[in-house]
Every structure is written in C-alpha cells, then in structure tokens.
C-alpha cells in the first residue's frame, strides 16, 4: 500500500514536482545556486504542465492511437466497459452516468454493433447510500439509449483492481479469456 502511494503520488506529477520543490528549499541553505535552480525548474514545470497548450498536447500524444485493431477484436470474446463517474441529473430522475462513462458506453456500443460481441459493464456503488451501482446505471443507458443491453453486470467492485478481478471471474465462467477493454 505504501509502495503504491509512493509510486502514484510521489513519483508522478504533480507529486514529483512538489518533492522537487521541497528538495530545492532544503538545498537553499547549503547550496543556494543549486537550490534556486531546482526551485525554478520545479515551478516552471508545474506552470507548463498546467497550461492548456502543454496539457492538451500531452493528452493528444498519449491518446493518438487506434485503441485496438480488427485482428484484436476478432480474438476477443466480450467487451468490458469500466465505469468512470456518475452525475446528478434531475432530467434523468437523479443519478446517472457522467460524461466520461457515457463516452465509454458510446464506444463500447459501437464495438458491439461492429463485432456482435456481448458486453460486460463493471462498477460498484461510489457510496454505500447510492441507490444503484454504476454497472446498473450503465446497463440502463446502454439498453435505453444505445439499444445494446449488456449480458453481464459486475456491481460489487470498488476500484479498478476489483473491476478486473470480478469481471475476469464472471467471464471465465462463460469460457471467455480475451476481451476488448473500454476505458
């Protein structure tokens, strides 16, 4: 757990830049020029990463690929769509899928139409008091809005690791070991 925290929070931006700022401050007393250089570099990096030009460019670079090829789709036995977020929407009678989840559902429905593969939606409740799981909301949206009802609902997971574990267990029971994953 501590190792995961260290990797996720302290080695990746912005945590790594906060660490650099701290190191720069510590260096100021003994090696002022080096300390100032580290401080300025960390501040510049924090600023640049928060600008729309740099953040949009980096996002485009990491997302500028075909998510999966036709041959990869052919080897799959199902489509797995991971939940992302929910939102309050009075026009839908309360909680419903949020924008990112809706994007995932849209792509999953498209792939299902193209391939004929069955869909598994995965996502538990964000809070115990929530009236329904993310998977239930996703299933409703897939069926009502995209006319692609899922074959399986995994409603017990609380994080991505559990999404994978619980979904794999369900799919293995159905004889499926390769999926198209929509995240």
mmCIF file of C-alpha atoms in Angstrom:
data_model
loop_
_atom_site.group_PDB
_atom_site.id
_atom_site.type_symbol
_atom_site.label_atom_id
_atom_site.label_comp_id
_atom_site.label_asym_id
_atom_site.label_seq_id
_atom_site.Cartn_x
_atom_site.Cartn_y
_atom_site.Cartn_z
ATOM 1 C CA UNK A 1 0.000 0.000 0.000
ATOM 2 C CA UNK A 2 2.789 2.411 0.923
ATOM 3 C CA UNK A 3 4.696 1.455 -2.213
ATOM 4 C CA UNK A 4 1.629 2.148 -4.369
ATOM 5 C CA UNK A 5 1.185 5.538 -2.673
ATOM 6 C CA UNK A 6 4.824 6.375 -3.274
ATOM 7 C CA UNK A 7 4.677 5.464 -6.962
ATOM 8 C CA UNK A 8 1.265 7.006 -7.686
ATOM 9 C CA UNK A 9 1.593 10.193 -5.673
ATOM 10 C CA UNK A 10 5.260 10.966 -5.211
ATOM 11 C CA UNK A 11 6.895 9.856 -8.479
ATOM 12 C CA UNK A 12 4.318 11.165 -10.936
ATOM 13 C CA UNK A 13 3.471 14.836 -11.476
ATOM 14 C CA UNK A 14 2.406 16.894 -9.657
ATOM 15 C CA UNK A 15 3.705 14.960 -6.618
ATOM 16 C CA UNK A 16 7.203 14.637 -8.068
ATOM 17 C CA UNK A 17 7.307 18.385 -8.641
ATOM 18 C CA UNK A 18 6.260 19.044 -5.050
ATOM 19 C CA UNK A 19 9.112 16.755 -3.990
ATOM 20 C CA UNK A 20 11.451 18.756 -6.243
ATOM 21 C CA UNK A 21 10.238 21.993 -4.639
ATOM 22 C CA UNK A 22 10.946 20.535 -1.201
ATOM 23 C CA UNK A 23 14.430 19.432 -2.251
ATOM 24 C CA UNK A 24 15.092 22.875 -3.700
ATOM 25 C CA UNK A 25 14.094 24.503 -0.421
ATOM 26 C CA UNK A 26 16.350 22.137 1.531
ATOM 27 C CA UNK A 27 19.289 22.898 -0.774
ATOM 28 C CA UNK A 28 18.929 26.671 -0.450
ATOM 29 C CA UNK A 29 20.876 26.955 2.800
ATOM 30 C CA UNK A 30 23.889 24.844 1.862
ATOM 31 C CA UNK A 31 23.985 25.240 -1.938
ATOM 32 C CA UNK A 32 21.921 28.349 -2.770
ATOM 33 C CA UNK A 33 22.538 28.353 -6.543
ATOM 34 C CA UNK A 34 21.588 24.687 -6.889
ATOM 35 C CA UNK A 35 18.580 25.158 -4.607
ATOM 36 C CA UNK A 36 17.324 28.126 -6.653
ATOM 37 C CA UNK A 37 17.847 26.218 -9.894
ATOM 38 C CA UNK A 38 15.829 23.253 -8.617
ATOM 39 C CA UNK A 39 13.096 25.573 -7.312
ATOM 40 C CA UNK A 40 12.815 27.473 -10.598
ATOM 41 C CA UNK A 41 12.804 24.249 -12.630
ATOM 42 C CA UNK A 42 10.026 22.768 -10.476
ATOM 43 C CA UNK A 43 7.939 25.957 -10.607
ATOM 44 C CA UNK A 44 8.405 26.196 -14.392
ATOM 45 C CA UNK A 45 7.403 22.549 -14.844
ATOM 46 C CA UNK A 46 4.318 22.986 -12.629
ATOM 47 C CA UNK A 47 3.301 26.066 -14.597
ATOM 48 C CA UNK A 48 3.876 24.490 -18.023
ATOM 49 C CA UNK A 49 2.001 21.297 -17.145
ATOM 50 C CA UNK A 50 -0.988 23.366 -16.029
ATOM 51 C CA UNK A 51 -1.249 25.386 -19.252
ATOM 52 C CA UNK A 52 -3.804 24.305 -21.855
ATOM 53 C CA UNK A 53 -1.206 24.193 -24.649
ATOM 54 C CA UNK A 54 1.073 21.708 -22.888
ATOM 55 C CA UNK A 55 -1.669 19.638 -21.241
ATOM 56 C CA UNK A 56 -3.650 19.356 -24.495
ATOM 57 C CA UNK A 57 -0.529 18.425 -26.452
ATOM 58 C CA UNK A 58 0.431 15.738 -23.939
ATOM 59 C CA UNK A 59 -3.108 14.374 -23.915
ATOM 60 C CA UNK A 60 -3.145 14.251 -27.698
ATOM 61 C CA UNK A 61 0.216 12.462 -27.793
ATOM 62 C CA UNK A 62 -0.909 9.779 -25.352
ATOM 63 C CA UNK A 63 -4.295 9.289 -26.988
ATOM 64 C CA UNK A 64 -3.325 9.486 -30.656
ATOM 65 C CA UNK A 65 -3.503 5.795 -31.443
ATOM 66 C CA UNK A 66 -6.018 3.267 -32.650
ATOM 67 C CA UNK A 67 -7.459 1.729 -29.474
ATOM 68 C CA UNK A 68 -7.454 -1.761 -30.945
ATOM 69 C CA UNK A 69 -7.112 -3.363 -34.347
ATOM 70 C CA UNK A 70 -9.598 -5.536 -36.213
ATOM 71 C CA UNK A 71 -7.450 -8.627 -35.512
ATOM 72 C CA UNK A 72 -7.503 -7.900 -31.769
ATOM 73 C CA UNK A 73 -11.273 -7.540 -31.884
ATOM 74 C CA UNK A 74 -11.518 -10.906 -33.634
ATOM 75 C CA UNK A 75 -9.696 -12.703 -30.809
ATOM 76 C CA UNK A 76 -11.952 -11.237 -28.119
ATOM 77 C CA UNK A 77 -14.948 -12.993 -26.629
ATOM 78 C CA UNK A 78 -16.575 -9.973 -24.970
ATOM 79 C CA UNK A 79 -16.431 -6.226 -24.470
ATOM 80 C CA UNK A 80 -15.736 -4.950 -20.943
ATOM 81 C CA UNK A 81 -16.667 -1.336 -20.190
ATOM 82 C CA UNK A 82 -15.317 0.223 -16.987
ATOM 83 C CA UNK A 83 -17.319 2.830 -15.099
ATOM 84 C CA UNK A 84 -15.787 6.265 -14.655
ATOM 85 C CA UNK A 85 -18.107 8.660 -12.847
ATOM 86 C CA UNK A 86 -21.702 9.487 -12.132
ATOM 87 C CA UNK A 87 -23.561 12.774 -12.043
ATOM 88 C CA UNK A 88 -26.763 14.192 -10.592
ATOM 89 C CA UNK A 89 -29.245 14.932 -13.370
ATOM 90 C CA UNK A 90 -32.823 15.860 -12.455
ATOM 91 C CA UNK A 91 -33.941 15.332 -16.035
ATOM 92 C CA UNK A 92 -32.966 11.649 -15.681
ATOM 93 C CA UNK A 93 -34.570 11.254 -12.278
ATOM 94 C CA UNK A 94 -31.441 11.513 -10.114
ATOM 95 C CA UNK A 95 -28.042 9.920 -10.505
ATOM 96 C CA UNK A 96 -26.923 8.833 -13.950
ATOM 97 C CA UNK A 97 -23.687 8.110 -15.793
ATOM 98 C CA UNK A 98 -21.317 11.064 -16.171
ATOM 99 C CA UNK A 99 -19.686 12.336 -19.328
ATOM 100 C CA UNK A 100 -16.621 10.068 -19.291
ATOM 101 C CA UNK A 101 -18.706 6.978 -18.560
ATOM 102 C CA UNK A 102 -21.042 7.993 -21.391
ATOM 103 C CA UNK A 103 -18.066 8.226 -23.792
ATOM 104 C CA UNK A 104 -17.025 4.727 -22.796
ATOM 105 C CA UNK A 105 -20.554 3.390 -23.268
ATOM 106 C CA UNK A 106 -20.769 5.005 -26.688
ATOM 107 C CA UNK A 107 -17.527 3.349 -27.831
ATOM 108 C CA UNK A 108 -18.492 0.008 -26.294
ATOM 109 C CA UNK A 109 -21.867 0.068 -28.061
ATOM 110 C CA UNK A 110 -20.154 0.910 -31.356
ATOM 111 C CA UNK A 111 -17.735 -2.007 -30.985
ATOM 112 C CA UNK A 112 -20.624 -4.311 -30.025
ATOM 113 C CA UNK A 113 -22.546 -3.336 -33.169
ATOM 114 C CA UNK A 114 -19.448 -3.879 -35.318
ATOM 115 C CA UNK A 115 -18.435 -7.218 -33.792
ATOM 116 C CA UNK A 116 -21.563 -8.740 -32.309
ATOM 117 C CA UNK A 117 -19.658 -9.347 -29.060
ATOM 118 C CA UNK A 118 -21.565 -9.387 -25.770
ATOM 119 C CA UNK A 119 -20.934 -6.592 -23.262
ATOM 120 C CA UNK A 120 -19.975 -6.700 -19.586
ATOM 121 C CA UNK A 121 -20.288 -3.451 -17.620
ATOM 122 C CA UNK A 122 -18.378 -3.118 -14.372
ATOM 123 C CA UNK A 123 -18.670 -0.693 -11.480
ATOM 124 C CA UNK A 124 -19.982 -0.778 -7.943
ATOM 125 C CA UNK A 125 -21.545 1.939 -5.836
ATOM 126 C CA UNK A 126 -19.435 5.019 -5.147
ATOM 127 C CA UNK A 127 -21.073 5.416 -1.742
ATOM 128 C CA UNK A 128 -22.986 2.775 0.222
ATOM 129 C CA UNK A 129 -26.041 5.062 0.268
ATOM 130 C CA UNK A 130 -26.204 5.268 -3.543
ATOM 131 C CA UNK A 131 -29.465 3.733 -4.804
ATOM 132 C CA UNK A 132 -27.778 1.738 -7.563
ATOM 133 C CA UNK A 133 -24.381 0.665 -8.804
ATOM 134 C CA UNK A 134 -22.543 2.237 -11.708
ATOM 135 C CA UNK A 135 -22.986 -1.041 -13.607
ATOM 136 C CA UNK A 136 -26.776 -0.781 -13.214
ATOM 137 C CA UNK A 137 -26.771 2.817 -14.462
ATOM 138 C CA UNK A 138 -24.520 1.828 -17.352
ATOM 139 C CA UNK A 139 -26.756 -1.112 -18.258
ATOM 140 C CA UNK A 140 -29.801 1.152 -18.285
ATOM 141 C CA UNK A 141 -28.055 3.684 -20.533
ATOM 142 C CA UNK A 142 -26.721 1.010 -22.904
ATOM 143 C CA UNK A 143 -30.144 -0.558 -23.286
ATOM 144 C CA UNK A 144 -32.275 2.589 -23.454
ATOM 145 C CA UNK A 145 -30.027 4.951 -25.391
ATOM 146 C CA UNK A 146 -27.739 2.690 -27.416
ATOM 147 C CA UNK A 147 -30.003 -0.387 -27.805
ATOM 148 C CA UNK A 148 -27.101 -2.620 -26.730
ATOM 149 C CA UNK A 149 -28.064 -4.166 -23.375
ATOM 150 C CA UNK A 150 -25.126 -5.811 -21.605
ATOM 151 C CA UNK A 151 -25.083 -9.537 -20.987
ATOM 152 C CA UNK A 152 -23.268 -9.227 -17.639
ATOM 153 C CA UNK A 153 -23.253 -6.677 -14.803
ATOM 154 C CA UNK A 154 -20.401 -6.666 -12.303
ATOM 155 C CA UNK A 155 -21.751 -4.493 -9.483
ATOM 156 C CA UNK A 156 -19.515 -5.255 -6.495
ATOM 157 C CA UNK A 157 -16.173 -3.654 -7.396
ATOM 158 C CA UNK A 158 -14.869 -0.555 -5.630
ATOM 159 C CA UNK A 159 -11.704 0.073 -7.668
ATOM 160 C CA UNK A 160 -10.052 -0.853 -10.957
ATOM 161 C CA UNK A 161 -8.306 -3.899 -9.497
ATOM 162 C CA UNK A 162 -11.635 -5.298 -8.336
ATOM 163 C CA UNK A 163 -13.200 -4.389 -11.719
ATOM 164 C CA UNK A 164 -10.620 -6.617 -13.377
ATOM 165 C CA UNK A 165 -10.733 -9.463 -10.844
ATOM 166 C CA UNK A 166 -14.501 -9.720 -10.556
ATOM 167 C CA UNK A 167 -15.092 -9.281 -14.303
ATOM 168 C CA UNK A 168 -12.476 -11.921 -15.155
ATOM 169 C CA UNK A 169 -14.156 -14.378 -12.791
ATOM 170 C CA UNK A 170 -17.535 -13.818 -14.463
ATOM 171 C CA UNK A 171 -16.129 -14.112 -17.976
ATOM 172 C CA UNK A 172 -14.044 -17.208 -17.226
ATOM 173 C CA UNK A 173 -17.241 -18.905 -16.032
ATOM 174 C CA UNK A 174 -18.621 -18.159 -19.504
ATOM 175 C CA UNK A 175 -15.469 -19.553 -21.183
ATOM 176 C CA UNK A 176 -14.118 -16.131 -22.206
ATOM 177 C CA UNK A 177 -10.480 -15.212 -21.577
ATOM 178 C CA UNK A 178 -9.843 -12.360 -24.052
ATOM 179 C CA UNK A 179 -11.744 -9.068 -24.096
ATOM 180 C CA UNK A 180 -11.929 -5.679 -25.708
ATOM 181 C CA UNK A 181 -11.468 -3.336 -22.749
ATOM 182 C CA UNK A 182 -13.061 0.115 -22.960
ATOM 183 C CA UNK A 183 -11.558 2.608 -20.524
#
